C-alpha cells in the first residue's frame, strides 16, 4: 500500500489559459453530437479489443503489469493501437529495459458508472502492479452529478486496493468546459485532487495538458489527440509513472 503523501506533477503555470483552451476543445465535442455517435459506433470494436488485451495477457514471473483503465482517450480513438499513449509508455519502458507489461483496457464511451461495473471483470482476470484510472470526461460532458462521479471513482479505487493491496494507483485528472455552468465546472475541477489526496493515490492533474485546445494536436472532432498529441499525453503520464515505478521493489 502506498504510504507517501500526495504529490502534484506538471501543474500548468498559466492555469486559466489552459482551462480556456480545454473548454474550447471540449465544447467542440459536446456541441457536435455527430462525433458522439461516431464514438459510440466504435464502442463495440474497442470493447472487443479491451477484453482481448486483458484475456490474452498472462503475467510472467519477471514482468510487472501496468493496466490502463479508461475511455476513448486511453483506447486511442481514431488511431492505430501502437499510437495510443499506453503503447507509447510500453516503448518507453522497453527503451529503459524495465520489465513491465502494459495492458490497454480503454473502452470508448466509458463513463465512471460503466467503468465501475466493468472493473470487477478485469480484476478477476488480471494481476496489477500499477493501475492508471482515466475516467470521468464523459461524465462531465453529459452533466452527470459530480457526486456520482466522485462515488464511482472512489469505488473503483477501493476495488483495486482490495484486489491488489500493493498496487500503485494513478488517477488521471480531467476538466469540463464552463458552459456546463461555473458551479459544476468548479466542482468537477476540484474532484480529482480531492480524491487523490483522500484516497492516497498519485495524481496527474490534467491528462491533456498542452494538448487540449491545440488544433494541430487533435483530430477533427477537437477532442481526441492525434498521434503527435498522444506523444505529449504519454509524457504527461510518464512524469508521474516514473515515480510510481521507483517505489516498487525490484523495478
Coordinates of C-alpha atoms in Angstrom, one line a residue:
X1 CA 0.0 0.0 0.0
X2 CA 1.3 3.4 -0.9
X3 CA 2.3 5.4 2.2
X4 CA 3.8 8.6 0.7
X5 CA 1.9 11.8 0.8
X6 CA 0.2 13.2 -2.3
X7 CA 2.4 14.8 -4.8
X8 CA 1.5 17.1 -7.7
X9 CA 3.1 16.9 -11.1
X10 CA 3.0 19.0 -14.3
X11 CA 0.8 21.8 -12.9
X12 CA 0.4 24.4 -15.7
X13 CA 1.9 27.8 -15.0
X14 CA -1.0 29.6 -16.6
X15 CA -3.9 27.6 -15.4
X16 CA -6.7 30.0 -16.5
X17 CA -5.4 29.9 -20.1
X18 CA -5.2 26.2 -20.0
X19 CA -8.7 25.9 -18.7
X20 CA -9.9 28.2 -21.5
X21 CA -8.2 26.0 -24.1
X22 CA -9.7 22.9 -22.6
X23 CA -13.1 24.5 -22.7
X24 CA -12.8 25.3 -26.4
X25 CA -11.7 21.8 -27.1
X26 CA -14.4 20.1 -25.1
X27 CA -17.2 22.4 -26.3
X28 CA -16.4 21.3 -29.9
X29 CA -17.1 17.8 -28.8
X30 CA -20.2 18.4 -26.6
X31 CA -21.8 20.6 -29.2
X32 CA -21.1 18.1 -32.0
X33 CA -23.3 15.2 -31.3
X34 CA -22.4 13.5 -34.5
X35 CA -19.0 12.8 -33.2
X36 CA -20.5 11.4 -30.0
X37 CA -22.4 9.0 -32.2
X38 CA -19.3 8.1 -34.2
X39 CA -17.5 7.3 -30.9
X40 CA -20.5 5.2 -29.8
X41 CA -20.4 3.3 -33.1
X42 CA -16.8 2.4 -32.3
X43 CA -17.5 1.1 -28.8
X44 CA -18.1 -2.5 -29.9
X45 CA -14.7 -2.6 -31.6
X46 CA -12.8 -1.1 -28.6
X47 CA -14.7 -3.2 -26.2
X48 CA -13.6 -6.3 -28.0
X49 CA -10.0 -5.0 -28.1
X50 CA -10.1 -4.2 -24.4
X51 CA -11.4 -7.6 -23.5
X52 CA -8.8 -9.3 -25.7
X53 CA -6.0 -7.3 -24.2
X54 CA -7.0 -8.4 -20.7
X55 CA -7.8 -12.0 -21.6
X56 CA -4.7 -12.5 -23.7
X57 CA -2.3 -11.1 -21.2
X58 CA -0.6 -13.7 -19.0
X59 CA 1.6 -12.1 -16.3
X60 CA 5.1 -13.6 -16.5
X61 CA 7.1 -14.0 -13.4
X62 CA 9.7 -11.5 -14.5
X63 CA 7.4 -8.8 -15.7
X64 CA 5.2 -6.4 -13.7
X65 CA 1.9 -5.3 -15.1
X66 CA 0.6 -1.7 -15.7
X67 CA -3.1 -1.6 -16.6
X68 CA -4.6 1.5 -18.2
X69 CA -8.3 1.6 -17.5
X70 CA -10.1 4.4 -19.3
X71 CA -12.3 5.6 -22.2
X72 CA -11.6 6.5 -25.8
X73 CA -8.6 8.7 -24.8
X74 CA -6.9 5.5 -23.5
X75 CA -8.2 3.3 -26.3
X76 CA -6.6 5.6 -28.8
X77 CA -9.7 6.5 -30.7
X78 CA -9.1 7.2 -34.4
X79 CA -5.5 5.9 -34.3
X80 CA -3.6 2.6 -34.6
X81 CA -3.2 0.8 -31.3
X82 CA 0.5 1.4 -31.3
X83 CA -0.1 5.2 -31.4
X84 CA -2.1 5.3 -28.2
X85 CA -0.3 6.6 -25.2
X86 CA -0.4 3.3 -23.3
X87 CA 1.6 1.7 -26.2
X88 CA 4.0 4.7 -26.1
X89 CA 4.5 4.0 -22.4
X90 CA 5.4 0.4 -23.3
X91 CA 8.0 1.7 -25.7
X92 CA 9.5 4.0 -23.0
X93 CA 9.7 1.1 -20.6
X94 CA 11.3 -1.2 -23.1
X95 CA 13.9 1.5 -24.0
X96 CA 14.8 1.7 -20.3
X97 CA 15.0 -2.1 -20.0
X98 CA 12.3 -2.0 -17.4
X99 CA 10.4 -5.3 -17.1
X100 CA 6.9 -4.1 -17.3
X101 CA 4.0 -5.2 -19.5
X102 CA 1.3 -2.6 -20.4
X103 CA -2.3 -3.7 -20.8
X104 CA -4.7 -1.3 -22.5
X105 CA -8.2 -1.7 -21.2
X106 CA -9.5 1.5 -22.6
X107 CA -13.1 1.5 -23.9
X108 CA -14.7 4.2 -26.0
X109 CA -17.8 5.9 -24.4
X110 CA -17.0 4.6 -20.9
X111 CA -18.4 6.6 -18.0
X112 CA -17.4 6.1 -14.4
X113 CA -20.5 4.1 -13.8
X114 CA -19.9 1.7 -16.6
X115 CA -16.3 1.5 -15.7
X116 CA -17.1 0.7 -12.1
X117 CA -19.3 -2.2 -13.4
X118 CA -16.7 -3.4 -15.8
X119 CA -13.7 -3.3 -13.4
X120 CA -14.5 -6.4 -11.4
X121 CA -14.4 -8.5 -14.6
X122 CA -10.9 -7.0 -15.3
X123 CA -9.6 -7.5 -11.8
X124 CA -10.7 -11.1 -11.8
X125 CA -8.5 -11.8 -14.8
X126 CA -5.5 -9.6 -14.4
X127 CA -2.9 -9.1 -11.7
X128 CA -1.8 -5.5 -11.5
X129 CA 1.3 -3.7 -10.2
X130 CA 0.3 -0.2 -11.4
X131 CA -3.3 0.9 -12.2
X132 CA -4.0 4.0 -14.2
X133 CA -7.6 5.2 -13.8
X134 CA -8.6 7.6 -16.7
X135 CA -12.3 8.1 -16.4
X136 CA -14.8 11.0 -15.9
X137 CA -14.5 13.1 -19.0
X138 CA -17.7 11.5 -20.4
X139 CA -19.5 12.1 -17.1
X140 CA -18.6 15.8 -17.3
X141 CA -19.7 16.2 -20.9
X142 CA -23.1 14.6 -20.0
X143 CA -23.5 16.7 -16.9
X144 CA -23.6 13.7 -14.6
X145 CA -23.7 14.9 -11.0
X146 CA -20.2 15.2 -9.6
X147 CA -21.4 13.3 -6.5
X148 CA -22.0 10.3 -8.7
X149 CA -18.6 10.7 -10.5
X150 CA -16.9 11.0 -7.1
X151 CA -18.6 7.9 -5.8
X152 CA -17.8 5.8 -8.8
X153 CA -14.1 6.9 -8.9
X154 CA -13.7 6.1 -5.2
X155 CA -15.4 2.8 -5.7
X156 CA -13.0 1.8 -8.4
X157 CA -10.0 2.8 -6.3
X158 CA -11.3 0.7 -3.4
X159 CA -11.8 -2.3 -5.7
X160 CA -8.3 -2.1 -7.0
X161 CA -6.9 -1.8 -3.4
X162 CA -8.9 -4.8 -2.3
X163 CA -7.8 -7.0 -5.2
X164 CA -4.2 -5.8 -5.4
X165 CA -3.2 -4.3 -2.0
X166 CA 0.3 -3.4 -3.1
X167 CA -0.6 -1.9 -6.4
X168 CA 0.2 1.7 -7.1
X169 CA -2.8 3.7 -8.3
X170 CA -2.5 6.7 -10.6
X171 CA -5.6 8.9 -11.1
X172 CA -5.7 10.9 -14.3
X173 CA -7.4 14.3 -13.8
X174 CA -9.8 15.9 -16.3
X175 CA -11.7 19.1 -16.7
X176 CA -15.0 20.2 -18.2
X177 CA -16.0 23.3 -20.1
X178 CA -17.5 26.3 -18.3
X179 CA -20.6 26.1 -20.5
X180 CA -21.7 23.3 -18.2
X181 CA -22.1 26.0 -15.6
X182 CA -19.4 27.7 -13.4
X183 CA -20.5 25.9 -10.3
X184 CA -20.5 22.4 -12.0
X185 CA -17.1 23.1 -13.7
X186 CA -15.6 24.3 -10.4
X187 CA -16.8 21.2 -8.5
X188 CA -15.5 18.9 -11.3
X189 CA -12.1 20.6 -11.4
X190 CA -11.7 20.1 -7.6
X191 CA -12.8 16.5 -7.7
X192 CA -9.6 14.7 -8.8
X193 CA -7.2 16.4 -6.4
X194 CA -9.6 15.8 -3.5
X195 CA -9.9 12.1 -4.4
X196 CA -6.2 11.7 -4.9
X197 CA -5.4 13.2 -1.5
X198 CA -8.1 11.5 0.5
X199 CA -7.5 8.1 -1.1
X200 CA -3.7 8.4 -1.0
X201 CA -3.2 7.8 -4.7
X202 CA -0.9 9.5 -7.3
X203 CA -2.4 12.3 -9.4
X204 CA -1.9 13.5 -13.0
X205 CA -3.5 17.0 -12.5
X206 CA -4.6 17.1 -16.2
X207 CA -4.1 14.3 -18.6
X208 CA -4.5 16.5 -21.7
X209 CA -2.1 19.2 -20.6
X210 CA -0.5 21.0 -23.6
X211 CA -2.8 19.1 -25.9
X212 CA -6.4 20.3 -25.2
X213 CA -7.3 23.2 -27.4
X214 CA -4.4 22.8 -29.7
X215 CA -5.9 22.3 -33.1
X216 CA -2.9 20.6 -34.7
X217 CA -2.6 18.1 -31.8
X218 CA -6.2 17.0 -32.0
X219 CA -8.3 15.1 -34.6
X220 CA -11.1 16.7 -36.5
X221 CA -13.5 16.2 -33.6
X222 CA -11.4 18.6 -31.5
X223 CA -11.2 16.2 -28.5
X224 CA -9.2 13.1 -29.4
X225 CA -5.5 13.6 -29.7
X226 CA -3.6 13.0 -32.9
X227 CA -0.6 10.7 -32.9
X228 CA 1.6 13.7 -32.0
X229 CA -0.8 14.7 -29.3
X230 CA -0.7 11.2 -27.9
X231 CA 3.1 11.5 -27.5
X232 CA 2.5 14.6 -25.3
X233 CA -0.1 12.8 -23.3
X234 CA 2.3 9.9 -22.8
X235 CA 4.9 12.3 -21.5
X236 CA 2.3 13.7 -19.0
X237 CA 1.7 10.2 -17.8
X238 CA 5.3 9.3 -17.6
X239 CA 6.2 12.2 -15.3
X240 CA 4.0 10.5 -12.6
X241 CA 4.5 6.9 -13.6
X242 CA 8.3 7.0 -13.3
X243 CA 7.9 7.9 -9.6
X244 CA 5.4 5.1 -9.1
X245 CA 7.9 2.6 -10.7
X246 CA 10.7 3.8 -8.4
X247 CA 8.5 3.0 -5.4
X248 CA 8.0 -0.6 -6.5
X249 CA 10.6 -3.1 -5.2
X250 CA 13.0 -4.6 -7.8
X251 CA 11.8 -2.3 -10.6

